[in-house]
Coordinates of C-alpha atoms in Angstrom, one line a residue:
M1 CA 19.8 7.5 -18.6
P2 CA 21.6 4.7 -20.5
P3 CA 20.0 3.8 -23.9
K4 CA 17.3 1.2 -23.8
R5 CA 18.2 -2.3 -24.8
K6 CA 17.1 -3.1 -28.3
A7 CA 13.8 -4.9 -28.2
R8 CA 14.0 -8.5 -29.2
S9 CA 11.8 -11.5 -28.4
R10 CA 12.8 -13.1 -25.1
I11 CA 9.4 -14.6 -24.2
P12 CA 9.8 -18.3 -23.8
P13 CA 7.2 -20.8 -24.9
N14 CA 6.0 -21.3 -21.4
A15 CA 5.2 -17.7 -20.7
A16 CA 1.9 -17.1 -22.5
S17 CA 0.5 -15.3 -19.5
A18 CA 3.6 -13.1 -19.3
A19 CA 3.3 -12.1 -23.0
A20 CA 0.3 -10.0 -22.3
Y21 CA 1.9 -8.4 -19.3
T22 CA 5.3 -7.3 -20.5
D23 CA 6.3 -3.7 -20.2
N24 CA 5.8 -1.4 -23.2
G25 CA 9.5 -0.8 -23.4
G26 CA 10.8 -4.4 -22.9
T27 CA 10.0 -7.9 -23.9
A28 CA 11.9 -9.9 -21.3
P29 CA 9.5 -12.4 -19.8
N30 CA 7.8 -12.2 -16.5
K31 CA 9.0 -15.6 -15.6
R32 CA 10.6 -17.1 -12.5
S33 CA 14.3 -16.4 -12.3
R34 CA 16.6 -19.0 -13.9
I35 CA 18.9 -18.5 -10.9
S36 CA 16.2 -19.9 -8.6
K37 CA 16.0 -23.0 -10.7
P38 CA 12.2 -23.2 -11.6
E39 CA 11.0 -26.6 -12.7
I40 CA 10.0 -26.4 -16.3
V41 CA 7.6 -29.2 -17.3
A42 CA 7.4 -30.0 -21.0
M43 CA 4.8 -32.3 -22.5
P44 CA 6.5 -35.5 -24.0
S45 CA 5.1 -34.7 -27.4
E46 CA 6.8 -31.4 -27.4
R47 CA 10.3 -32.3 -26.3
D48 CA 11.4 -33.6 -29.7
A49 CA 9.8 -30.7 -31.4
S50 CA 11.3 -28.1 -29.2
A51 CA 14.1 -27.4 -31.8
S52 CA 11.7 -26.6 -34.5
S53 CA 11.8 -22.9 -35.4
T54 CA 8.4 -23.0 -37.1
T55 CA 6.5 -23.7 -33.9
S56 CA 4.8 -20.5 -32.6
P57 CA 5.1 -19.7 -28.9
S58 CA 1.3 -19.8 -28.5
S59 CA 1.1 -23.3 -30.0
R60 CA 3.6 -24.9 -27.6
T61 CA 2.5 -26.7 -24.5
T62 CA 5.6 -26.2 -22.4
Q63 CA 4.5 -24.6 -19.1
F64 CA 5.5 -23.5 -15.7
D65 CA 5.3 -26.0 -12.8
H66 CA 2.7 -24.1 -10.7
S67 CA 3.3 -26.4 -7.7
R68 CA 6.0 -24.0 -6.4
P69 CA 5.2 -22.8 -2.9
E70 CA 4.9 -19.2 -4.0
E71 CA 1.9 -20.1 -6.2
L72 CA 0.3 -22.8 -4.0
S73 CA 0.3 -20.4 -1.1
G74 CA -1.3 -17.7 -3.1
I75 CA 1.7 -15.3 -2.8
V76 CA 1.6 -15.1 -6.6
N77 CA -2.1 -14.6 -7.4
R78 CA -2.5 -16.1 -10.9
T79 CA -6.1 -15.1 -11.1
F80 CA -5.0 -11.5 -11.8
Y81 CA -1.3 -11.5 -12.3
P82 CA 1.4 -13.4 -14.2
A83 CA 4.1 -15.6 -12.8
E84 CA 6.6 -14.0 -10.4
I85 CA 8.9 -11.5 -12.1
S86 CA 12.5 -12.8 -12.6
N87 CA 15.6 -11.5 -10.9
E88 CA 17.1 -10.7 -14.3
R89 CA 14.1 -8.5 -15.1
C90 CA 14.5 -6.7 -11.8
A91 CA 18.1 -6.0 -12.6
M92 CA 17.0 -4.6 -16.0
Y93 CA 14.8 -2.1 -14.2
N94 CA 17.8 -1.2 -12.0
A95 CA 20.0 -0.7 -15.1
N96 CA 17.4 1.5 -16.8
E97 CA 17.0 -1.0 -19.6
I98 CA 13.2 -1.1 -19.1
P99 CA 11.2 2.1 -18.8
R100 CA 9.3 2.3 -15.6
P101 CA 5.5 2.7 -15.8
M102 CA 5.8 6.3 -14.5
E103 CA 8.3 7.1 -17.2
V104 CA 6.0 5.7 -19.8
L105 CA 3.1 7.7 -18.5
D106 CA 5.2 10.9 -18.3
K107 CA 6.3 10.4 -21.9
T108 CA 2.7 9.9 -23.1
L109 CA 1.5 13.0 -21.3
A110 CA 4.3 15.0 -22.8
E111 CA 3.7 13.7 -26.3
T112 CA -0.1 14.4 -26.1
K113 CA 0.0 17.7 -24.1
A114 CA -0.8 19.9 -27.1
A115 CA -3.4 17.6 -28.5
R116 CA -5.1 17.2 -25.1
G117 CA -5.0 21.0 -24.6
A118 CA -6.7 21.6 -27.9
T119 CA -9.2 18.7 -27.4
G120 CA -10.3 20.0 -24.0
K121 CA -11.3 23.3 -25.5
E122 CA -13.3 22.0 -28.4
N123 CA -17.0 22.8 -28.5
G124 CA -16.4 25.3 -25.8
G125 CA -15.0 22.7 -23.5
G126 CA -18.1 20.5 -23.5
D127 CA -21.0 20.5 -21.1
A128 CA -19.2 19.2 -18.0
V129 CA -15.8 18.5 -16.4
V130 CA -15.4 15.1 -14.7
H131 CA -13.3 14.3 -11.7
W132 CA -12.8 10.6 -11.2
F133 CA -12.4 9.9 -7.4
K134 CA -10.2 7.0 -6.4
R135 CA -8.0 7.2 -3.3
D136 CA -8.9 10.9 -2.7
L137 CA -12.4 10.8 -1.1
R138 CA -12.5 14.4 0.0
V139 CA -13.4 17.9 -1.3
R140 CA -10.7 19.9 0.5
D141 CA -7.0 20.0 -0.6
N142 CA -7.7 17.7 -3.6
T143 CA -5.5 18.6 -6.6
G144 CA -7.5 16.9 -9.3
L145 CA -10.9 18.1 -8.0
S146 CA -9.6 21.6 -7.5
M147 CA -8.3 21.8 -11.1
A148 CA -11.5 20.4 -12.5
G149 CA -13.4 23.1 -10.6
K150 CA -11.1 25.8 -11.9
L151 CA -11.4 24.6 -15.5
A152 CA -15.2 24.4 -15.3
E153 CA -15.3 28.0 -14.0
E154 CA -12.9 29.2 -16.8
L155 CA -15.0 27.5 -19.5
G156 CA -18.2 29.2 -18.3
R157 CA -21.3 28.6 -20.3
G158 CA -22.9 26.8 -17.4
N159 CA -20.2 24.2 -17.3
G160 CA -20.0 22.3 -14.0
V161 CA -18.2 19.5 -12.3
I162 CA -19.4 15.9 -12.1
G163 CA -17.8 13.5 -9.6
L164 CA -17.4 9.8 -10.5
W165 CA -16.5 6.9 -8.2
I166 CA -16.3 3.3 -9.6
L167 CA -16.4 0.2 -7.4
S168 CA -14.6 -2.7 -9.1
P169 CA -15.0 -5.9 -7.0
Q170 CA -12.1 -7.4 -9.0
D171 CA -9.9 -4.5 -8.0
W172 CA -10.7 -5.0 -4.4
E173 CA -9.9 -8.7 -4.8
A174 CA -6.7 -8.2 -6.7
H175 CA -5.5 -5.6 -4.3
L176 CA -6.3 -7.7 -1.2
V177 CA -8.4 -4.9 0.2
S178 CA -9.8 -5.9 3.6
P179 CA -13.5 -6.0 4.4
A180 CA -12.9 -3.4 7.0
K181 CA -11.3 -1.0 4.5
C182 CA -14.0 -1.7 1.9
D183 CA -16.6 -0.8 4.5
F184 CA -14.7 2.4 5.5
E185 CA -14.4 3.4 1.8
L186 CA -18.2 2.9 1.2
R187 CA -19.0 4.9 4.3
S188 CA -16.5 7.7 3.2
V189 CA -18.1 7.7 -0.3
A190 CA -21.5 8.3 1.3
V191 CA -20.1 11.3 3.2
L192 CA -18.3 12.6 0.1
G193 CA -21.5 12.5 -1.9
Q194 CA -23.3 14.6 0.8
E195 CA -20.4 17.2 0.8
L196 CA -20.4 17.4 -3.0
A197 CA -24.1 17.8 -3.1
E198 CA -23.8 21.0 -1.0
L199 CA -21.7 22.4 -3.8
G200 CA -24.2 21.3 -6.4
I201 CA -21.8 18.7 -7.6
P202 CA -23.3 15.2 -8.3
L203 CA -21.3 12.1 -7.4
H204 CA -22.2 9.3 -9.8
I205 CA -21.4 5.8 -8.4
E206 CA -21.2 2.7 -10.5
V207 CA -20.2 -1.0 -9.9
V208 CA -18.1 -2.3 -12.8
E209 CA -17.6 -6.0 -12.2
K210 CA -14.4 -6.6 -14.2
R211 CA -11.5 -4.3 -13.6
R212 CA -10.5 -4.4 -17.3
D213 CA -13.8 -2.7 -18.2
V214 CA -13.2 0.3 -16.0
P215 CA -11.4 2.5 -18.5
R216 CA -14.0 2.0 -21.2
R217 CA -16.8 2.8 -18.8
V218 CA -15.1 6.1 -17.8
V219 CA -14.9 6.9 -21.5
D220 CA -18.5 6.0 -22.2
L221 CA -19.8 8.1 -19.2
A222 CA -17.7 11.1 -20.2
K223 CA -19.2 11.0 -23.7
E224 CA -22.7 10.5 -22.3
W225 CA -22.3 13.6 -20.1
G226 CA -20.8 15.7 -22.9
A227 CA -17.5 16.1 -21.0
K228 CA -14.3 17.1 -22.9
N229 CA -12.1 16.9 -19.9
V230 CA -11.6 14.2 -17.2
F231 CA -9.4 14.7 -14.2
C232 CA -8.1 12.2 -11.6
N233 CA -5.3 11.9 -9.1
L234 CA -2.6 9.3 -9.7
E235 CA -2.2 6.0 -7.9
Y236 CA 1.4 4.8 -8.1
E237 CA 1.1 1.1 -8.3
V238 CA 2.1 -0.6 -11.5
D239 CA -1.3 -1.6 -12.8
E240 CA -2.8 1.8 -12.1
L241 CA 0.0 3.7 -13.8
R242 CA -0.2 1.5 -16.9
R243 CA -4.0 1.9 -16.9
E244 CA -3.8 5.7 -16.8
E245 CA -1.2 5.7 -19.6
R246 CA -3.6 3.7 -21.8
M247 CA -6.5 6.0 -20.9
V248 CA -4.6 9.1 -22.0
R249 CA -4.6 7.8 -25.5
M250 CA -8.0 6.1 -25.3
L251 CA -9.8 9.2 -24.2
L252 CA -7.9 11.4 -26.7
E253 CA -9.1 9.1 -29.5
E254 CA -12.7 9.8 -28.3
G255 CA -12.1 13.5 -28.3
I256 CA -11.6 13.8 -24.6
A257 CA -8.6 15.2 -22.7
F258 CA -7.4 13.1 -19.7
H259 CA -5.5 15.0 -16.9
P260 CA -4.0 12.7 -14.2
Q261 CA -2.5 14.7 -11.4
H262 CA 0.1 14.2 -8.7
D263 CA -1.6 14.5 -5.3
D264 CA -1.1 11.4 -3.2
C265 CA 2.5 12.4 -2.2
V266 CA 3.6 15.7 -0.7
I267 CA 6.4 15.7 -3.2
A268 CA 5.9 13.9 -6.5
P269 CA 8.0 10.7 -7.0
G270 CA 11.1 11.3 -9.0
S271 CA 11.6 14.9 -7.7
L272 CA 14.4 14.0 -5.3
K273 CA 17.8 12.8 -6.4
T274 CA 21.1 12.0 -4.8
G275 CA 24.2 14.0 -5.8
A276 CA 24.8 11.3 -8.4
G277 CA 21.4 11.8 -9.8
K278 CA 19.9 8.6 -8.5
Q279 CA 16.8 7.7 -6.5
Y280 CA 17.4 7.5 -2.7
A281 CA 17.3 4.0 -1.2
V282 CA 18.0 5.1 2.4
Y283 CA 15.4 7.1 4.4
S284 CA 17.6 9.5 6.4
P285 CA 19.3 11.3 3.5
W286 CA 16.0 11.1 1.5
F287 CA 14.2 12.8 4.4
R288 CA 16.8 15.6 4.6
A289 CA 16.3 16.1 0.8
W290 CA 12.5 16.0 1.3
V291 CA 12.6 18.7 4.0
A292 CA 15.0 20.9 2.0
H293 CA 12.9 20.6 -1.1
L294 CA 9.8 21.7 0.8
H295 CA 11.6 24.6 2.4
A296 CA 12.7 25.7 -1.1
H297 CA 9.3 25.1 -2.6
P298 CA 6.8 26.0 0.1
H299 CA 3.9 26.2 -2.4
L300 CA 3.9 22.4 -2.4
L301 CA 2.3 22.5 1.0
Q302 CA -0.3 25.1 0.1
E303 CA -3.9 24.0 0.3
R304 CA -5.6 23.3 -3.0
P305 CA -8.8 25.4 -3.3
M306 CA -12.1 23.7 -3.0
P307 CA -14.2 23.9 -6.2
D308 CA -16.9 26.6 -6.3
K309 CA -20.5 25.7 -6.4
N310 CA -21.7 24.5 -9.7
P311 CA -23.7 27.1 -11.7
A312 CA -27.3 27.6 -11.1
G313 CA -29.3 25.2 -13.2
F314 CA -26.6 22.5 -13.4
R315 CA -28.3 20.5 -10.6
E316 CA -31.5 20.3 -12.6
K317 CA -29.6 19.3 -15.7
C318 CA -27.9 16.4 -13.8
A319 CA -30.6 15.7 -11.3
H320 CA -30.6 12.0 -12.0
L321 CA -26.9 11.8 -11.0
F322 CA -27.6 12.9 -7.5
D323 CA -29.7 9.8 -6.7
T324 CA -27.0 7.2 -7.1
P325 CA -27.3 4.8 -4.2
I326 CA -24.2 3.6 -2.2
P327 CA -23.7 -0.1 -3.3
K328 CA -23.2 -2.9 -0.9
A329 CA -19.9 -4.5 -0.4
P330 CA -19.3 -7.7 -2.5
E331 CA -20.1 -10.9 -0.6
S332 CA -16.4 -11.7 -0.2
K333 CA -15.8 -8.3 1.5
S334 CA -18.9 -8.0 3.6
L335 CA -18.9 -7.6 7.4
S336 CA -21.2 -9.0 10.0
A337 CA -23.6 -6.5 11.5
E338 CA -21.6 -6.7 14.8
D339 CA -18.3 -6.0 13.1
K340 CA -19.7 -3.2 11.1
Q341 CA -21.1 -1.5 14.2
R342 CA -17.9 -1.9 16.1
L343 CA -15.7 -0.6 13.3
T344 CA -18.0 2.3 12.6
A345 CA -17.6 3.4 16.2
L346 CA -13.8 2.9 16.2
W347 CA -13.3 4.5 12.8
P348 CA -15.7 7.3 11.8
A349 CA -15.6 7.8 8.1
G350 CA -15.2 10.9 5.9
E351 CA -13.1 14.0 5.6
I352 CA -14.6 15.9 8.6
A353 CA -14.0 13.0 10.9
A354 CA -10.4 12.9 9.6
L355 CA -9.8 16.6 10.3
E356 CA -11.4 16.4 13.7
R357 CA -9.1 13.4 14.7
L358 CA -6.1 15.2 13.4
E359 CA -7.0 18.4 15.3
R360 CA -7.4 16.5 18.5
F361 CA -4.0 14.9 18.0
L362 CA -2.3 18.2 17.3
T363 CA -3.8 20.0 20.3
E364 CA -3.8 17.2 22.9
K365 CA -1.1 14.6 22.0
V366 CA 1.6 15.7 19.6
G367 CA 3.7 17.3 22.3
R368 CA 4.3 13.9 23.9
Y369 CA 4.5 12.0 20.6
A370 CA 8.3 11.7 20.3
A371 CA 8.7 10.3 23.8
T372 CA 5.6 8.0 23.8
R373 CA 5.0 6.9 20.2
N374 CA 6.5 3.4 20.6
F375 CA 4.3 2.5 23.6
P376 CA 1.0 0.9 22.3
A377 CA -0.8 1.2 25.6
E378 CA -0.3 4.9 25.8
N379 CA -2.6 5.8 22.9
T380 CA -0.6 8.9 21.9
T381 CA -0.5 8.4 18.2
A382 CA -2.7 10.2 15.7
R383 CA -4.4 7.2 14.2
V384 CA -5.1 9.0 10.9
S385 CA -3.4 6.4 8.7
V386 CA -6.8 5.0 7.8
H387 CA -7.7 8.5 6.4
H388 CA -4.4 8.8 4.5
A389 CA -5.0 5.3 3.0
A390 CA -8.6 6.1 1.8
G391 CA -7.7 9.7 0.8
T392 CA -10.2 11.3 3.2
L393 CA -7.1 13.2 4.4
A394 CA -4.2 14.3 2.3
A395 CA -0.7 13.8 3.7
R396 CA 0.0 17.3 2.5
T397 CA -2.8 18.6 4.8
S398 CA -1.3 16.7 7.8
V399 CA 2.2 18.1 7.3
R400 CA 0.9 21.6 6.7
L401 CA -1.3 21.6 9.8
A402 CA 1.4 20.1 12.0
R403 CA 3.8 22.8 10.8
D404 CA 1.3 25.5 11.5
V405 CA 1.0 24.6 15.2
N406 CA 4.8 24.4 15.6
S407 CA 6.9 27.2 17.0
T408 CA 8.8 27.4 13.6
K409 CA 7.9 26.9 10.0
K410 CA 10.9 24.6 9.6
L411 CA 9.8 21.0 9.2
D412 CA 12.8 19.7 11.0
G413 CA 12.8 22.2 13.9
G414 CA 10.8 23.3 16.9
N415 CA 8.7 21.0 19.0
E416 CA 10.2 17.5 19.1
G417 CA 6.8 15.8 18.9
I418 CA 5.8 17.7 15.8
K419 CA 9.2 17.1 14.2
S420 CA 9.0 13.4 14.9
W421 CA 5.4 13.1 13.6
I422 CA 6.2 14.9 10.4
S423 CA 9.1 12.5 9.8
E424 CA 6.8 9.6 10.3
V425 CA 4.2 11.0 7.8
A426 CA 7.1 11.4 5.3
W427 CA 7.8 7.6 5.4
R428 CA 4.6 7.3 3.3
D429 CA 6.1 9.5 0.6
F430 CA 9.4 7.6 0.8
Y431 CA 7.8 4.2 0.1
R432 CA 5.8 5.6 -2.8
H433 CA 9.0 7.1 -4.3
V434 CA 10.6 3.7 -4.0
L435 CA 7.6 1.9 -5.6
V436 CA 7.7 4.2 -8.6
H437 CA 11.4 3.8 -9.2
W438 CA 11.6 0.1 -8.4
P439 CA 8.3 -1.1 -9.7
Y440 CA 9.1 -4.8 -9.2
V441 CA 8.3 -4.4 -5.5
C442 CA 4.7 -4.3 -6.8
M443 CA 5.3 -7.6 -8.5
N444 CA 5.7 -10.1 -5.6
K445 CA 9.4 -9.3 -5.4
P446 CA 11.4 -7.8 -2.5
F447 CA 13.5 -4.7 -3.0
K448 CA 16.5 -6.8 -2.4
Y449 CA 15.5 -9.4 -5.0
E450 CA 18.5 -11.6 -4.2
Y451 CA 16.6 -12.4 -1.0
T452 CA 14.2 -14.4 -3.1
H453 CA 16.4 -17.4 -2.6
I454 CA 16.0 -17.7 1.1
P455 CA 14.7 -21.2 1.8
W456 CA 11.6 -20.5 3.9
E457 CA 9.7 -23.0 6.1
N458 CA 6.4 -24.2 4.9
S459 CA 4.2 -24.6 7.9
P460 CA 0.5 -23.7 7.6
T461 CA 0.2 -24.7 11.3
H462 CA 2.7 -22.0 12.4
F463 CA 1.1 -19.4 10.2
S464 CA -2.3 -20.2 11.6
L465 CA -1.0 -19.9 15.2
W466 CA 0.6 -16.5 14.3
T467 CA -2.7 -15.2 12.8
R468 CA -4.8 -16.3 15.7
G469 CA -2.4 -15.1 18.4
L470 CA -1.5 -18.5 19.8
T471 CA 2.3 -18.5 19.5
G472 CA 3.0 -18.5 23.3
Y473 CA 4.8 -15.1 23.0
P474 CA 2.3 -12.7 24.8
I475 CA 3.3 -9.6 23.0
I476 CA 2.9 -11.3 19.6
D477 CA -0.4 -12.9 20.6
A478 CA -1.8 -9.6 22.0
S479 CA -0.9 -7.8 18.8
M480 CA -2.5 -10.3 16.5
R481 CA -5.7 -10.5 18.6
C482 CA -5.9 -6.7 18.6
L483 CA -5.5 -6.7 14.8
R484 CA -8.3 -9.2 14.3
S485 CA -10.6 -7.2 16.6
T486 CA -9.9 -3.6 15.6
S487 CA -8.5 -4.0 12.0
Y488 CA -5.6 -1.9 13.2
L489 CA -2.2 -2.4 14.9
H490 CA 0.2 0.1 16.4
N491 CA 3.3 0.6 14.2
R492 CA 5.8 -0.7 16.8
L493 CA 3.8 -3.9 17.1
R494 CA 3.6 -4.3 13.3
M495 CA 7.4 -4.4 13.3
V496 CA 7.6 -6.9 16.1
V497 CA 5.0 -9.4 14.7
A498 CA 6.5 -9.1 11.2
S499 CA 10.0 -9.8 12.4
F500 CA 8.6 -12.8 14.4
L501 CA 6.9 -14.3 11.4
A502 CA 9.9 -13.9 9.1
K503 CA 12.7 -14.6 11.5
H504 CA 11.4 -16.8 14.3
L505 CA 8.9 -18.8 12.3
L506 CA 11.0 -18.4 9.2
L507 CA 7.8 -18.1 7.0
D508 CA 7.9 -16.2 3.8
W509 CA 7.3 -12.5 4.8
R510 CA 5.0 -12.1 1.8
L511 CA 2.4 -14.3 3.6
G512 CA 2.4 -11.8 6.4
E513 CA 2.3 -8.8 4.0
Q514 CA -0.8 -10.2 2.4
Y515 CA -2.4 -11.1 5.7
F516 CA -2.0 -7.5 6.9
M517 CA -3.5 -6.2 3.7
T518 CA -6.6 -8.4 4.0
H519 CA -7.2 -7.4 7.7
L520 CA -6.0 -3.8 8.2
I521 CA -8.5 -1.0 7.8
D522 CA -5.6 1.3 6.8
G523 CA -4.1 -1.2 4.4
D524 CA -1.7 0.7 2.0
F525 CA 0.3 -1.3 -0.4
S526 CA 3.6 0.8 -0.5
S527 CA 3.7 1.4 3.2
N528 CA 2.8 -2.2 4.1
S529 CA 5.3 -3.6 1.6
G530 CA 7.9 -1.3 2.9
G531 CA 7.3 -2.2 6.5
W532 CA 7.5 -5.9 5.8
G533 CA 10.6 -5.4 3.8
F534 CA 12.2 -3.6 6.7
A535 CA 11.2 -6.2 9.3
S536 CA 12.3 -9.2 7.1
S537 CA 15.5 -7.4 6.0
A538 CA 14.5 -7.9 2.3
G539 CA 13.3 -4.4 1.6
V540 CA 14.6 -0.9 1.1
D541 CA 16.6 0.6 4.0
P542 CA 15.9 -2.5 6.2
Q543 CA 17.3 -3.6 9.5
P544 CA 20.2 -6.0 8.8
Y545 CA 19.2 -9.6 8.6
F546 CA 21.3 -10.6 11.6
R547 CA 19.2 -8.2 13.7
V548 CA 16.5 -10.5 15.1
F549 CA 14.0 -8.8 17.4
N550 CA 13.8 -10.6 20.8
P551 CA 10.1 -10.6 21.6
W552 CA 10.7 -10.8 25.3
L553 CA 12.9 -7.7 25.2
Q554 CA 10.5 -5.8 22.9
S555 CA 7.7 -6.6 25.2
R556 CA 9.5 -5.5 28.4
K557 CA 10.7 -2.3 26.7
F558 CA 7.5 -1.1 25.1
D559 CA 4.8 -2.6 27.4
A560 CA 6.7 -2.7 30.7
E561 CA 3.7 -3.2 32.9
G562 CA 2.0 -5.6 30.5
V563 CA -1.0 -3.3 30.1
F564 CA -1.4 -4.0 26.4
I565 CA -0.8 -7.7 26.9
R566 CA -3.5 -8.0 29.6
E567 CA -6.0 -6.1 27.5
W568 CA -5.8 -8.6 24.7
V569 CA -4.6 -11.9 26.2
E570 CA -7.3 -12.7 28.7
E571 CA -5.6 -16.0 29.7
L572 CA -2.9 -13.8 31.3
R573 CA -5.0 -11.1 33.0
D574 CA -4.6 -12.8 36.4
V575 CA -0.8 -13.0 36.3
P576 CA 0.4 -10.9 39.2
V577 CA 1.6 -7.3 38.4
G578 CA 5.2 -7.4 37.3
E579 CA 7.4 -8.6 34.5
D580 CA 6.3 -12.2 34.6
V581 CA 3.4 -11.6 32.2
H582 CA 5.9 -11.1 29.3
D583 CA 7.1 -14.7 29.6
P584 CA 5.0 -16.7 32.0
Y585 CA 6.5 -20.1 31.3
G586 CA 10.0 -18.7 31.6
A587 CA 9.1 -16.9 34.8
G588 CA 7.6 -20.0 36.4
G589 CA 5.8 -19.7 39.7
E590 CA 2.3 -18.1 39.9
A591 CA 2.6 -16.8 36.3
E592 CA 3.1 -20.2 34.9
K593 CA 0.3 -21.6 37.0
V594 CA -2.1 -19.0 35.6
A595 CA -1.0 -19.6 32.0
R596 CA -1.4 -23.4 32.4
R597 CA -4.7 -23.1 34.2
N598 CA -6.2 -20.8 31.5
G599 CA -4.8 -22.8 28.6
Y600 CA -2.3 -20.3 27.3
P601 CA 0.1 -22.1 24.9
R602 CA 3.8 -22.6 25.4
P603 CA 6.1 -20.8 23.0
V604 CA 5.8 -22.3 19.5
V605 CA 9.6 -22.0 18.9
E606 CA 12.5 -21.3 21.2
H607 CA 14.1 -17.9 20.7
R608 CA 17.8 -18.9 20.6
F609 CA 17.1 -21.8 18.2
A610 CA 15.0 -19.5 16.0
R611 CA 17.7 -16.9 15.8
E612 CA 20.4 -19.3 14.9
R613 CA 18.2 -21.0 12.3
C614 CA 17.3 -17.6 10.8
L615 CA 20.9 -16.5 10.4
G616 CA 21.9 -19.8 8.8
R617 CA 19.0 -19.7 6.3
Y618 CA 19.6 -16.0 5.4
K619 CA 23.3 -16.6 4.8
A620 CA 22.6 -19.6 2.6
G621 CA 19.9 -17.8 0.7
I622 CA 21.8 -14.6 -0.1
G623 CA 25.1 -16.3 -0.5
R624 CA 27.1 -13.9 1.7
E625 CA 27.8 -13.1 5.3
S626 CA 26.9 -9.3 5.1
A627 CA 23.4 -7.9 4.9

């Protein structure tokens, strides 16, 4: 790795919010790129004094012009985050001039390994071992929980495990968690508590209003319970990695060892390198390396043992912790009684429901998966993404169980359906590996950060028509109405509607990325961001920008009989059987009469015009003809 650039103050006077958010290893400001020509507004009284070297940055009143579309539209949420990261700073990450949050955490863990080992054994290891649940709401195949149980057993002396789950409303707001997913997590936590109770393990649940107060509350609870060791499984987003790095030292200062574990990925980020020693940025060679690594290290797919039952008497000692009620969702994340009932029926919560759904898929559907996975009306996909996102099912479990029903132990051999499904699950790992190595994708920036300069349209009207399923393109409208009703959307349709927003309507893809997160029950930052990056051509391993999905062709190819369209677009249910339902106004005749009579809108934009406009804008934005 090249040497780090010598630290020097690069924070401009207008970046007060960025000053508190700079990486530990670099002081370049989190400001808008100079290349994209931000408007800097200086107060008249400051302009003459700007040359003074004695004026401190905090005392100057020069500030960003927050009227830029990115901030007015909420793409950059200034309630929780600083201004958009600059292109220069993205380039510094790429050049290894700024340590990535994962690298900083790894260094801290290495530096404190001996101290944490000694601290965790002080006073006989304390009275309890804590496992902090986050996106791992299960008791089976859970790395952190398994290790906590193993340590408690080794320590003896009546030492037991205490589970902890913290609801931070601000975290749900900052992370754009949908009401549907909030409800699913709360229902899953209730199931988790019951399963833990059968093992004599209490699950203590707390609401911590401010996200910045969560680390201190974990420390205080661990001290209150006499715990000398706290385990958790890592989340790979920037904020969470930085939080865990601080908590390693914070807990150590309080005489407690903190043990964050890799669990969310089948293979830990950073484990796979190209021949040149770099992180993969293209899926196909990455997947071949992923498969080869698992073949060479089969233990990575082994199930992590469940913790044993807590010792007799531990329940009595911690009896009050078994009575923690499940909190209600915050007002901003609450569902109506009708929506809650519908989503509960569609998406049963908890680990057992996840395993049952996966088993049904592997016994009834997986054989046809490769041939039918792109057809939304077929219902031949696993639909376990909601469980992967909440951690009620480990991706490792899914891959292992799929392998075990195959005719071979090779992950890239045997049944075509199983092979194909494992490769789809692996995308989840891939996008997390990308997130860890290129952390700016977690900072309102596309992987291809030069695509920041594409001049997007600014049309709240068109965005509203897209969200409500009123674009005049039946496959788009059926998809968006399905999403609004079920909080879920088939993967092929996610690609089609994402391409339509970015390339037909020419709206900033990050608007769609955020809309998906605030409506999907399986919202997952890295996978969602990666998918939108692919569809908009701004992400890692994307389709080239000059490939613009034709909605009519996508519709005819993947919903040939219009079954999906008729299910969700009631205005077109009476269109005669045949292809006319895909484009009723283009077809004319009876199809057009039905569409007009039922008030179905005409296309909001003409396909040929949209494609030509898109190509022109992308070329102008990235400054070159190639993708």
